[in-house]
Coordinates of C-alpha atoms in Angstrom, one line a residue:
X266 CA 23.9 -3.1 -9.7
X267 CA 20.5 -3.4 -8.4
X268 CA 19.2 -2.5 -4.9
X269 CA 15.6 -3.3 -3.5
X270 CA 13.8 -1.4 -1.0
X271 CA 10.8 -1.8 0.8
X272 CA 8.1 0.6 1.6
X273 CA 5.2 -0.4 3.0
X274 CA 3.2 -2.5 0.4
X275 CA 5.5 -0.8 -1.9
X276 CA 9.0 -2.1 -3.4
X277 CA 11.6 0.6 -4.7
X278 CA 13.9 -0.7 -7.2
X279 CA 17.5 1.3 -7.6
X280 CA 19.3 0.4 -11.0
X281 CA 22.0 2.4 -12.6
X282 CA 20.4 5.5 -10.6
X283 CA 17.0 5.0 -11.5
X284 CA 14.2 4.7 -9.1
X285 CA 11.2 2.7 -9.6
X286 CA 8.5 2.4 -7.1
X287 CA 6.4 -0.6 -7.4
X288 CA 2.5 -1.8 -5.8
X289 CA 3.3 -4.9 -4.7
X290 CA -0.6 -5.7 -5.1
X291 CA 0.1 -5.0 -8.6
X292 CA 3.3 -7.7 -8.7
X293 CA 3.0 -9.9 -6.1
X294 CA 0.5 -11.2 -4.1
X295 CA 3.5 -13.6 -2.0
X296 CA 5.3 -10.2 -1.4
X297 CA 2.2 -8.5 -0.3
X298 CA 1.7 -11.4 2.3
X299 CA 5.6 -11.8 3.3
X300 CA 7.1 -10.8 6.6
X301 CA 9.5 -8.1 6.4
X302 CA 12.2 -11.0 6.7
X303 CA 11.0 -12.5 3.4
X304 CA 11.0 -10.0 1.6
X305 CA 14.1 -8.8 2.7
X306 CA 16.0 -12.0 1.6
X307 CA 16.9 -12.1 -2.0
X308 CA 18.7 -12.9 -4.8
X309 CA 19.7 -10.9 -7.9
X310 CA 20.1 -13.2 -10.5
X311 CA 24.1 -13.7 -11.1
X312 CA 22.9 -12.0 -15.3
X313 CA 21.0 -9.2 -13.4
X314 CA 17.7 -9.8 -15.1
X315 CA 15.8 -11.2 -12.3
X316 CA 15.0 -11.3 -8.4
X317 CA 14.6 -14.7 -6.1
X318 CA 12.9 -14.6 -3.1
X319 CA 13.7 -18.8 -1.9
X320 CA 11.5 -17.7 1.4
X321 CA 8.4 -17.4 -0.4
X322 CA 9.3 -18.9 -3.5
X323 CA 9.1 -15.7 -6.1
X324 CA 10.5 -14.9 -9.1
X325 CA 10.2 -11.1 -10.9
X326 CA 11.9 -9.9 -14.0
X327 CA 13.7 -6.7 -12.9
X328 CA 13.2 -5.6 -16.9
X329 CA 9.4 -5.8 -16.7
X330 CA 8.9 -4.2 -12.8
X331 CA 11.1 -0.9 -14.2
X332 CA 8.3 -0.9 -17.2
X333 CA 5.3 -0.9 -15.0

């Protein structure tokens, strides 16, 4: 299960009980620039490798943000 958090212009990821903290001007420019609305609706990916924000039109690889 994956849970998304946001901080600021930060994202925190929760996945098995790790905790990843993210820049989202090191991701995302369209998250930077989304209301907290946007950002807040999402979709985990029914395989649980990605997030869909249909908002703002984004796509991230929840593999690659918990490498960063």
């Amino acid at each position: 299960m994956v849970e998304i958090e946001f901080n600021n212009d930060d994202m925190v990821i929760l996945k098995n009980g790790q905790r990843k903290v993210v820049d989202l001007k090191v991701v995302s420019s369209k998250l930077l620039d989304a209301s907290e609305g946007e950002r807040n609706l999402y979709r985990i990916s029914p395989s649980g490798y990605g997030i869909h924000w249909p908002l703002i039109d984004e796509d991230l690889s929840i593999e690659k943000l918990l490498k960063l």
